[in-house]
Amino acid sequence: VAANAAPGESFVRYIADTEHYEDIFDRMSQVKHSLKIASANLKNFTVYLDDDAPIQFCDFLLILLRRGVKIQIVCMQPFSFYRWVKDNLPELLNERGLEIRQNDHVHMKVFIFDDECAYIGSANLTGAAMGKRSSRQRNYEAGVLVQNNDIFDAAVRHFNKVWEADETIESDTYSFWDRL
């Protein structure tokens, strides 16, 4: 079934290797309202929007936020990401709509696009997994893209459970960034 099924349609599609950039990142760039990400790793890798010059993932997040997209990211160790942003793009940390939480037990990789479609798989939010790299620099990745079915519903429930877990540290409540 096509990954570009209409809202309301149900599908499951296997995603492998370079399809992570081609399909998953493309879907990320088209979100209208919300993007939820659970990933063990969070890095500032290079992305390409259409035929434009390459930009950093942080700049891509800023574009989404300025379009009004709410972004929730929960990851294991966001510290190097934060340090890069603090030194190079501090306005990202002050932009409304971005919330990053830390949970030392997050190893799952779940991306939820506009609360309509989800990716569940092996790809972290890194250049080797999601970036547009040569075959010698890429990871072998696998996952599924799902919409409007029991798997999608379970992925959303699981993301929300981790997002709200007692051991998840909220960046805006506990001076998360200040202690770095």
Short mmCIF file of N, CA and C in Angstrom, two decimals:
data_model
loop_
_atom_site.label_atom_id
_atom_site.label_comp_id
_atom_site.label_asym_id
_atom_site.label_seq_id
_atom_site.Cartn_x
_atom_site.Cartn_y
_atom_site.Cartn_z
N VAL A 1 0.85 -1.18 0.00
CA VAL A 1 0.00 0.00 0.00
C VAL A 1 0.89 1.24 0.00
N ALA A 2 0.51 2.24 -0.72
CA ALA A 2 1.32 3.44 -0.86
C ALA A 2 1.46 4.18 0.46
N ALA A 3 2.66 4.74 0.70
CA ALA A 3 2.93 5.51 1.91
C ALA A 3 2.18 6.83 1.89
N ASN A 4 1.72 7.29 0.75
CA ASN A 4 1.00 8.55 0.66
C ASN A 4 -0.50 8.35 0.62
N ALA A 5 -0.99 7.38 1.38
CA ALA A 5 -2.42 7.13 1.45
C ALA A 5 -3.12 8.35 2.03
N ALA A 6 -4.36 8.52 1.68
CA ALA A 6 -5.14 9.66 2.15
C ALA A 6 -5.39 9.53 3.65
N PRO A 7 -5.56 10.68 4.32
CA PRO A 7 -5.91 10.62 5.75
C PRO A 7 -7.16 9.77 5.93
N GLY A 8 -7.14 8.96 6.95
CA GLY A 8 -8.26 8.07 7.21
C GLY A 8 -8.06 6.67 6.65
N GLU A 9 -7.25 6.53 5.62
CA GLU A 9 -6.96 5.21 5.07
C GLU A 9 -5.98 4.50 5.99
N SER A 10 -6.05 3.19 6.00
CA SER A 10 -5.15 2.38 6.81
C SER A 10 -4.07 1.75 5.92
N PHE A 11 -2.82 1.73 6.41
CA PHE A 11 -1.77 1.04 5.68
C PHE A 11 -0.62 0.69 6.60
N VAL A 12 0.17 -0.28 6.15
CA VAL A 12 1.44 -0.65 6.77
C VAL A 12 2.43 -0.77 5.61
N ARG A 13 3.59 -0.12 5.73
CA ARG A 13 4.59 -0.18 4.67
C ARG A 13 5.96 -0.39 5.29
N TYR A 14 6.70 -1.34 4.77
CA TYR A 14 8.07 -1.61 5.21
C TYR A 14 8.99 -0.55 4.64
N ILE A 15 9.89 -0.02 5.48
CA ILE A 15 10.85 1.01 5.09
C ILE A 15 12.25 0.45 5.32
N ALA A 16 13.14 0.54 4.32
CA ALA A 16 14.50 0.01 4.46
C ALA A 16 15.53 1.02 3.96
N ASP A 17 16.63 1.09 4.70
CA ASP A 17 17.84 1.80 4.28
C ASP A 17 17.56 3.23 3.80
N THR A 18 17.86 3.56 2.52
CA THR A 18 17.74 4.94 2.05
C THR A 18 16.30 5.45 2.05
N GLU A 19 15.33 4.55 2.13
CA GLU A 19 13.93 4.99 2.21
C GLU A 19 13.69 5.80 3.48
N HIS A 20 14.53 5.63 4.48
CA HIS A 20 14.37 6.43 5.69
C HIS A 20 14.52 7.90 5.38
N TYR A 21 15.48 8.24 4.54
CA TYR A 21 15.61 9.63 4.16
C TYR A 21 14.53 10.01 3.17
N GLU A 22 14.34 9.18 2.17
CA GLU A 22 13.40 9.50 1.10
C GLU A 22 11.96 9.60 1.58
N ASP A 23 11.53 8.69 2.41
CA ASP A 23 10.12 8.65 2.84
C ASP A 23 9.89 9.29 4.21
N ILE A 24 10.70 8.92 5.18
CA ILE A 24 10.47 9.39 6.54
C ILE A 24 10.81 10.86 6.67
N PHE A 25 11.98 11.27 6.17
CA PHE A 25 12.33 12.68 6.27
C PHE A 25 11.38 13.53 5.43
N ASP A 26 10.98 13.03 4.26
CA ASP A 26 10.02 13.75 3.44
C ASP A 26 8.71 13.95 4.20
N ARG A 27 8.26 12.92 4.87
CA ARG A 27 7.03 13.03 5.66
C ARG A 27 7.22 14.03 6.80
N MET A 28 8.41 14.00 7.43
CA MET A 28 8.71 14.95 8.50
C MET A 28 8.62 16.39 7.99
N SER A 29 9.12 16.62 6.78
CA SER A 29 9.14 17.98 6.25
C SER A 29 7.75 18.46 5.84
N GLN A 30 6.78 17.55 5.72
CA GLN A 30 5.44 17.93 5.31
C GLN A 30 4.44 18.03 6.45
N VAL A 31 4.88 17.81 7.70
CA VAL A 31 3.91 17.89 8.80
C VAL A 31 3.30 19.29 8.86
N LYS A 32 2.05 19.32 9.30
CA LYS A 32 1.33 20.59 9.37
C LYS A 32 1.10 21.07 10.80
N HIS A 33 0.94 20.12 11.74
CA HIS A 33 0.56 20.49 13.10
C HIS A 33 1.52 20.00 14.17
N SER A 34 1.92 18.73 14.06
CA SER A 34 2.74 18.18 15.15
C SER A 34 3.69 17.10 14.64
N LEU A 35 4.83 17.05 15.32
CA LEU A 35 5.84 16.02 15.08
C LEU A 35 6.31 15.54 16.43
N LYS A 36 6.15 14.24 16.68
CA LYS A 36 6.58 13.63 17.94
C LYS A 36 7.68 12.63 17.60
N ILE A 37 8.79 12.73 18.34
CA ILE A 37 9.94 11.88 18.04
C ILE A 37 10.45 11.24 19.32
N ALA A 38 10.63 9.93 19.30
CA ALA A 38 11.34 9.21 20.35
C ALA A 38 12.54 8.56 19.66
N SER A 39 13.73 8.86 20.15
CA SER A 39 14.96 8.35 19.54
C SER A 39 16.04 8.29 20.60
N ALA A 40 16.80 7.22 20.61
CA ALA A 40 17.89 7.13 21.58
C ALA A 40 18.88 8.26 21.37
N ASN A 41 19.24 8.51 20.12
CA ASN A 41 20.20 9.56 19.79
C ASN A 41 19.53 10.70 19.07
N LEU A 42 20.04 11.88 19.30
CA LEU A 42 19.56 13.09 18.65
C LEU A 42 20.79 13.88 18.23
N LYS A 43 21.00 14.02 16.93
CA LYS A 43 22.18 14.73 16.44
C LYS A 43 21.76 15.80 15.44
N ASN A 44 22.64 16.74 15.25
CA ASN A 44 22.41 17.82 14.30
C ASN A 44 23.09 17.45 12.99
N PHE A 45 22.40 16.72 12.14
CA PHE A 45 22.97 16.24 10.90
C PHE A 45 22.52 17.10 9.72
N THR A 46 23.13 16.91 8.58
CA THR A 46 22.83 17.68 7.38
C THR A 46 21.61 17.11 6.68
N VAL A 47 20.69 18.00 6.27
CA VAL A 47 19.50 17.59 5.52
C VAL A 47 19.38 18.45 4.27
N TYR A 48 18.63 17.97 3.32
CA TYR A 48 18.41 18.67 2.06
C TYR A 48 16.92 18.81 1.84
N LEU A 49 16.46 20.03 1.68
CA LEU A 49 15.06 20.29 1.38
C LEU A 49 14.93 20.54 -0.11
N ASP A 50 14.23 19.68 -0.79
CA ASP A 50 14.10 19.77 -2.24
C ASP A 50 15.48 19.85 -2.89
N ASP A 51 15.68 20.83 -3.76
CA ASP A 51 16.98 21.00 -4.41
C ASP A 51 17.79 22.12 -3.77
N ASP A 52 17.36 22.56 -2.60
CA ASP A 52 18.05 23.66 -1.91
C ASP A 52 19.41 23.20 -1.39
N ALA A 53 20.18 24.17 -0.98
CA ALA A 53 21.48 23.88 -0.36
C ALA A 53 21.26 23.13 0.95
N PRO A 54 22.23 22.37 1.38
CA PRO A 54 22.08 21.61 2.63
C PRO A 54 21.96 22.56 3.83
N ILE A 55 21.17 22.11 4.81
CA ILE A 55 21.04 22.83 6.08
C ILE A 55 21.20 21.83 7.22
N GLN A 56 21.38 22.32 8.41
CA GLN A 56 21.49 21.46 9.58
C GLN A 56 20.08 21.09 10.07
N PHE A 57 19.96 19.96 10.73
CA PHE A 57 18.68 19.50 11.25
C PHE A 57 18.07 20.53 12.19
N CYS A 58 18.90 21.21 12.98
CA CYS A 58 18.39 22.25 13.88
C CYS A 58 17.69 23.36 13.10
N ASP A 59 18.28 23.76 11.96
CA ASP A 59 17.65 24.77 11.12
C ASP A 59 16.32 24.26 10.56
N PHE A 60 16.29 22.98 10.23
CA PHE A 60 15.05 22.36 9.75
C PHE A 60 13.97 22.42 10.84
N LEU A 61 14.34 22.11 12.09
CA LEU A 61 13.38 22.21 13.19
C LEU A 61 12.86 23.63 13.33
N LEU A 62 13.73 24.61 13.20
CA LEU A 62 13.34 26.01 13.29
C LEU A 62 12.33 26.36 12.20
N ILE A 63 12.55 25.87 11.00
CA ILE A 63 11.59 26.10 9.90
C ILE A 63 10.22 25.54 10.27
N LEU A 64 10.20 24.30 10.78
CA LEU A 64 8.92 23.69 11.17
C LEU A 64 8.24 24.50 12.27
N LEU A 65 8.99 24.89 13.28
CA LEU A 65 8.42 25.66 14.39
C LEU A 65 7.84 26.98 13.91
N ARG A 66 8.51 27.64 13.02
CA ARG A 66 8.03 28.93 12.50
C ARG A 66 6.84 28.76 11.58
N ARG A 67 6.60 27.52 11.11
CA ARG A 67 5.36 27.21 10.37
C ARG A 67 4.22 26.89 11.31
N GLY A 68 4.52 26.84 12.63
CA GLY A 68 3.48 26.56 13.61
C GLY A 68 3.39 25.10 14.03
N VAL A 69 4.36 24.28 13.66
CA VAL A 69 4.36 22.87 14.03
C VAL A 69 4.84 22.73 15.47
N LYS A 70 4.10 21.97 16.26
CA LYS A 70 4.52 21.65 17.63
C LYS A 70 5.42 20.41 17.56
N ILE A 71 6.61 20.49 18.19
CA ILE A 71 7.57 19.39 18.13
C ILE A 71 7.87 18.90 19.54
N GLN A 72 7.69 17.61 19.75
CA GLN A 72 8.02 16.95 21.01
C GLN A 72 9.08 15.90 20.72
N ILE A 73 10.21 15.99 21.42
CA ILE A 73 11.29 15.01 21.24
C ILE A 73 11.65 14.46 22.60
N VAL A 74 11.67 13.14 22.72
CA VAL A 74 12.17 12.49 23.92
C VAL A 74 13.32 11.58 23.48
N CYS A 75 14.46 11.75 24.16
CA CYS A 75 15.64 10.98 23.77
C CYS A 75 16.49 10.68 25.00
N MET A 76 17.46 9.80 24.79
CA MET A 76 18.31 9.35 25.88
C MET A 76 19.30 10.42 26.31
N GLN A 77 20.02 11.00 25.36
CA GLN A 77 21.06 11.96 25.70
C GLN A 77 21.07 13.11 24.71
N PRO A 78 20.35 14.18 25.01
CA PRO A 78 20.30 15.32 24.08
C PRO A 78 21.42 16.34 24.29
N PHE A 79 22.44 16.00 25.08
CA PHE A 79 23.38 17.02 25.53
C PHE A 79 24.25 17.59 24.42
N SER A 80 24.82 16.75 23.55
CA SER A 80 25.67 17.31 22.48
C SER A 80 24.81 18.11 21.51
N PHE A 81 23.58 17.68 21.29
CA PHE A 81 22.63 18.43 20.46
C PHE A 81 22.40 19.81 21.09
N TYR A 82 22.12 19.83 22.37
CA TYR A 82 21.87 21.09 23.06
C TYR A 82 23.08 22.01 22.99
N ARG A 83 24.25 21.47 23.24
CA ARG A 83 25.46 22.30 23.21
C ARG A 83 25.66 22.95 21.84
N TRP A 84 25.44 22.17 20.77
CA TRP A 84 25.56 22.73 19.44
C TRP A 84 24.55 23.85 19.24
N VAL A 85 23.30 23.60 19.63
CA VAL A 85 22.25 24.60 19.46
C VAL A 85 22.57 25.85 20.28
N LYS A 86 22.98 25.67 21.51
CA LYS A 86 23.29 26.81 22.39
C LYS A 86 24.38 27.68 21.77
N ASP A 87 25.38 27.07 21.16
CA ASP A 87 26.50 27.81 20.58
C ASP A 87 26.21 28.37 19.19
N ASN A 88 25.35 27.71 18.42
CA ASN A 88 25.19 28.06 17.01
C ASN A 88 23.80 28.54 16.60
N LEU A 89 22.77 28.17 17.33
CA LEU A 89 21.40 28.53 16.96
C LEU A 89 20.55 28.68 18.23
N PRO A 90 20.93 29.58 19.15
CA PRO A 90 20.24 29.68 20.44
C PRO A 90 18.76 30.04 20.33
N GLU A 91 18.36 30.69 19.24
CA GLU A 91 16.94 31.04 19.10
C GLU A 91 16.05 29.81 19.02
N LEU A 92 16.61 28.67 18.63
CA LEU A 92 15.81 27.44 18.59
C LEU A 92 15.30 27.07 19.97
N LEU A 93 16.11 27.27 21.00
CA LEU A 93 15.71 26.91 22.36
C LEU A 93 14.59 27.81 22.90
N ASN A 94 14.45 29.00 22.33
CA ASN A 94 13.42 29.93 22.79
C ASN A 94 12.17 29.92 21.93
N GLU A 95 12.18 29.15 20.88
CA GLU A 95 11.05 29.11 19.96
C GLU A 95 9.88 28.36 20.60
N ARG A 96 8.69 28.95 20.50
CA ARG A 96 7.48 28.28 21.02
C ARG A 96 7.21 27.02 20.22
N GLY A 97 6.76 26.00 20.92
CA GLY A 97 6.36 24.78 20.24
C GLY A 97 7.37 23.66 20.29
N LEU A 98 8.59 23.92 20.79
CA LEU A 98 9.59 22.87 20.89
C LEU A 98 9.74 22.44 22.33
N GLU A 99 9.62 21.14 22.55
CA GLU A 99 9.89 20.59 23.88
C GLU A 99 10.73 19.34 23.70
N ILE A 100 11.86 19.32 24.39
CA ILE A 100 12.76 18.17 24.37
C ILE A 100 12.83 17.63 25.78
N ARG A 101 12.61 16.35 25.93
CA ARG A 101 12.70 15.69 27.23
C ARG A 101 13.76 14.60 27.18
N GLN A 102 14.31 14.32 28.35
CA GLN A 102 15.32 13.28 28.46
C GLN A 102 14.79 12.12 29.29
N ASN A 103 15.06 10.93 28.82
CA ASN A 103 14.77 9.72 29.57
C ASN A 103 15.89 8.74 29.27
N ASP A 104 16.66 8.39 30.30
CA ASP A 104 17.84 7.54 30.11
C ASP A 104 17.51 6.12 29.65
N HIS A 105 16.24 5.78 29.56
CA HIS A 105 15.85 4.44 29.15
C HIS A 105 15.25 4.40 27.75
N VAL A 106 15.20 5.54 27.07
CA VAL A 106 14.62 5.58 25.73
C VAL A 106 15.60 4.97 24.74
N HIS A 107 15.17 3.90 24.14
CA HIS A 107 15.94 3.31 23.04
C HIS A 107 15.04 3.10 21.83
N MET A 108 13.75 3.31 22.00
CA MET A 108 12.80 3.13 20.91
C MET A 108 12.96 4.23 19.87
N LYS A 109 12.56 3.93 18.66
CA LYS A 109 12.57 4.89 17.57
C LYS A 109 11.15 4.95 17.02
N VAL A 110 10.43 6.00 17.40
CA VAL A 110 9.05 6.19 16.98
C VAL A 110 8.88 7.65 16.58
N PHE A 111 8.39 7.89 15.37
CA PHE A 111 8.11 9.24 14.90
C PHE A 111 6.62 9.27 14.57
N ILE A 112 5.91 10.27 15.06
CA ILE A 112 4.48 10.39 14.81
C ILE A 112 4.23 11.70 14.07
N PHE A 113 3.64 11.60 12.91
CA PHE A 113 3.44 12.74 12.02
C PHE A 113 1.98 13.20 12.07
N ASP A 114 1.74 14.41 12.58
CA ASP A 114 0.41 15.01 12.64
C ASP A 114 -0.64 14.09 13.30
N ASP A 115 -0.22 13.25 14.22
CA ASP A 115 -1.12 12.31 14.89
C ASP A 115 -1.96 11.50 13.91
N GLU A 116 -1.38 11.25 12.72
CA GLU A 116 -2.08 10.50 11.68
C GLU A 116 -1.31 9.28 11.20
N CYS A 117 0.00 9.35 11.27
CA CYS A 117 0.86 8.32 10.71
C CYS A 117 2.07 8.17 11.61
N ALA A 118 2.64 6.97 11.69
CA ALA A 118 3.81 6.75 12.54
C ALA A 118 4.84 5.88 11.84
N TYR A 119 6.09 6.16 12.19
CA TYR A 119 7.21 5.30 11.81
C TYR A 119 7.66 4.59 13.08
N ILE A 120 7.89 3.30 12.99
CA ILE A 120 8.42 2.50 14.10
C ILE A 120 9.55 1.68 13.51
N GLY A 121 10.76 1.83 14.06
CA GLY A 121 11.86 1.08 13.48
C GLY A 121 13.17 1.25 14.20
N SER A 122 14.25 1.07 13.46
CA SER A 122 15.58 1.04 14.05
C SER A 122 16.32 2.37 13.95
N ALA A 123 15.84 3.30 13.14
CA ALA A 123 16.60 4.52 12.82
C ALA A 123 16.56 5.56 13.93
N ASN A 124 17.74 5.91 14.45
CA ASN A 124 17.88 7.05 15.34
C ASN A 124 17.81 8.33 14.51
N LEU A 125 17.73 9.44 15.18
CA LEU A 125 17.70 10.74 14.51
C LEU A 125 19.14 11.22 14.32
N THR A 126 19.84 10.54 13.40
CA THR A 126 21.25 10.83 13.11
C THR A 126 21.45 10.81 11.60
N GLY A 127 22.58 11.35 11.17
CA GLY A 127 22.90 11.35 9.75
C GLY A 127 23.10 9.97 9.17
N ALA A 128 23.71 9.07 9.93
CA ALA A 128 23.96 7.71 9.43
C ALA A 128 22.66 6.94 9.23
N ALA A 129 21.63 7.28 9.99
CA ALA A 129 20.35 6.59 9.87
C ALA A 129 19.38 7.33 8.95
N MET A 130 19.24 8.64 9.17
CA MET A 130 18.21 9.41 8.48
C MET A 130 18.76 10.35 7.42
N GLY A 131 20.05 10.59 7.41
CA GLY A 131 20.63 11.56 6.50
C GLY A 131 20.81 11.06 5.09
N LYS A 132 21.16 11.96 4.23
CA LYS A 132 21.38 11.64 2.82
C LYS A 132 22.88 11.44 2.64
N ARG A 133 23.33 10.23 2.88
CA ARG A 133 24.76 9.91 2.82
C ARG A 133 25.02 8.85 1.77
N SER A 134 26.29 8.66 1.47
CA SER A 134 26.65 7.60 0.53
C SER A 134 26.41 6.25 1.18
N SER A 135 26.35 5.20 0.37
CA SER A 135 26.06 3.87 0.88
C SER A 135 27.12 3.40 1.89
N ARG A 136 28.34 3.88 1.76
CA ARG A 136 29.39 3.46 2.70
C ARG A 136 29.31 4.18 4.04
N GLN A 137 28.51 5.23 4.12
CA GLN A 137 28.39 5.99 5.37
C GLN A 137 27.04 5.79 6.04
N ARG A 138 26.17 5.01 5.47
CA ARG A 138 24.83 4.82 6.00
C ARG A 138 24.73 3.54 6.82
N ASN A 139 23.82 3.56 7.77
CA ASN A 139 23.47 2.34 8.49
C ASN A 139 22.44 1.57 7.69
N TYR A 140 22.40 0.27 7.89
CA TYR A 140 21.28 -0.52 7.40
C TYR A 140 20.17 -0.35 8.43
N GLU A 141 19.04 0.16 7.99
CA GLU A 141 17.92 0.45 8.88
C GLU A 141 16.68 -0.26 8.37
N ALA A 142 15.75 -0.52 9.30
CA ALA A 142 14.49 -1.16 8.93
C ALA A 142 13.39 -0.67 9.85
N GLY A 143 12.19 -0.58 9.31
CA GLY A 143 11.05 -0.17 10.12
C GLY A 143 9.78 -0.25 9.32
N VAL A 144 8.70 0.21 9.93
CA VAL A 144 7.41 0.24 9.25
C VAL A 144 6.80 1.62 9.40
N LEU A 145 6.09 2.01 8.37
CA LEU A 145 5.29 3.22 8.38
C LEU A 145 3.85 2.74 8.48
N VAL A 146 3.11 3.25 9.46
CA VAL A 146 1.75 2.76 9.70
C VAL A 146 0.78 3.93 9.84
N GLN A 147 -0.47 3.67 9.48
CA GLN A 147 -1.50 4.70 9.60
C GLN A 147 -2.84 4.02 9.87
N ASN A 148 -3.59 4.60 10.80
CA ASN A 148 -4.97 4.18 11.09
C ASN A 148 -5.15 2.69 11.25
N ASN A 149 -4.43 2.12 12.20
CA ASN A 149 -4.62 0.72 12.52
C ASN A 149 -4.17 0.49 13.97
N ASP A 150 -4.26 -0.73 14.45
CA ASP A 150 -3.91 -1.03 15.84
C ASP A 150 -2.45 -0.76 16.14
N ILE A 151 -1.58 -0.96 15.16
CA ILE A 151 -0.15 -0.70 15.38
C ILE A 151 0.08 0.79 15.59
N PHE A 152 -0.55 1.62 14.78
CA PHE A 152 -0.45 3.08 14.95
C PHE A 152 -0.94 3.48 16.33
N ASP A 153 -2.11 3.01 16.72
CA ASP A 153 -2.67 3.35 18.03
C ASP A 153 -1.73 2.94 19.16
N ALA A 154 -1.14 1.76 19.06
CA ALA A 154 -0.21 1.28 20.09
C ALA A 154 1.04 2.17 20.14
N ALA A 155 1.54 2.59 18.98
CA ALA A 155 2.72 3.46 18.94
C ALA A 155 2.44 4.80 19.62
N VAL A 156 1.28 5.37 19.37
CA VAL A 156 0.91 6.65 20.00
C VAL A 156 0.79 6.47 21.51
N ARG A 157 0.15 5.41 21.95
CA ARG A 157 0.03 5.16 23.40
C ARG A 157 1.40 4.98 24.04
N HIS A 158 2.29 4.26 23.37
CA HIS A 158 3.63 4.02 23.91
C HIS A 158 4.43 5.32 23.98
N PHE A 159 4.39 6.12 22.94
CA PHE A 159 5.07 7.42 22.97
C PHE A 159 4.56 8.24 24.15
N ASN A 160 3.24 8.35 24.28
CA ASN A 160 2.65 9.16 25.37
C ASN A 160 3.04 8.63 26.74
N LYS A 161 3.11 7.31 26.90
CA LYS A 161 3.53 6.71 28.17
C LYS A 161 4.95 7.13 28.52
N VAL A 162 5.86 7.06 27.56
CA VAL A 162 7.25 7.45 27.81
C VAL A 162 7.35 8.96 28.03
N TRP A 163 6.62 9.74 27.27
CA TRP A 163 6.63 11.20 27.39
C TRP A 163 6.22 11.63 28.81
N GLU A 164 5.27 10.92 29.37
CA GLU A 164 4.73 11.27 30.70
C GLU A 164 5.36 10.47 31.84
N ALA A 165 6.29 9.58 31.56
CA ALA A 165 6.88 8.71 32.59
C ALA A 165 7.55 9.53 33.69
N ASP A 166 7.50 9.00 34.91
CA ASP A 166 8.08 9.68 36.06
C ASP A 166 9.56 9.99 35.87
N GLU A 167 10.30 9.10 35.21
CA GLU A 167 11.74 9.29 35.05
C GLU A 167 12.10 10.19 33.85
N THR A 168 11.10 10.64 33.10
CA THR A 168 11.35 11.55 31.99
C THR A 168 11.49 12.96 32.52
N ILE A 169 12.61 13.60 32.20
CA ILE A 169 12.90 14.94 32.70
C ILE A 169 12.39 15.96 31.69
N GLU A 170 11.57 16.88 32.16
CA GLU A 170 11.01 17.92 31.30
C GLU A 170 12.00 19.07 31.18
N SER A 171 12.33 19.44 29.98
CA SER A 171 13.34 20.48 29.77
C SER A 171 12.89 21.85 30.27
N ASP A 172 11.60 22.14 30.21
CA ASP A 172 11.15 23.46 30.61
C ASP A 172 10.77 23.57 32.09
N THR A 173 10.72 22.49 32.79
CA THR A 173 10.27 22.51 34.17
C THR A 173 11.40 22.39 35.18
N TYR A 174 12.41 21.63 34.88
CA TYR A 174 13.44 21.30 35.86
C TYR A 174 14.80 21.94 35.55
N SER A 175 14.80 23.08 34.89
CA SER A 175 16.05 23.74 34.49
C SER A 175 16.98 22.73 33.82
N PHE A 176 16.39 21.92 32.99
CA PHE A 176 17.06 20.85 32.26
C PHE A 176 18.33 21.34 31.58
N TRP A 177 18.22 22.41 30.82
CA TRP A 177 19.37 22.90 30.04
C TRP A 177 20.38 23.61 30.93
N ASP A 178 19.91 24.25 31.99
CA ASP A 178 20.81 25.04 32.83
C ASP A 178 21.85 24.19 33.56
N ARG A 179 21.55 22.93 33.79
CA ARG A 179 22.49 22.11 34.53
C ARG A 179 23.60 21.52 33.67
N LEU A 180 23.58 21.83 32.39
CA LEU A 180 24.62 21.34 31.49
C LEU A 180 25.79 22.27 31.43
#
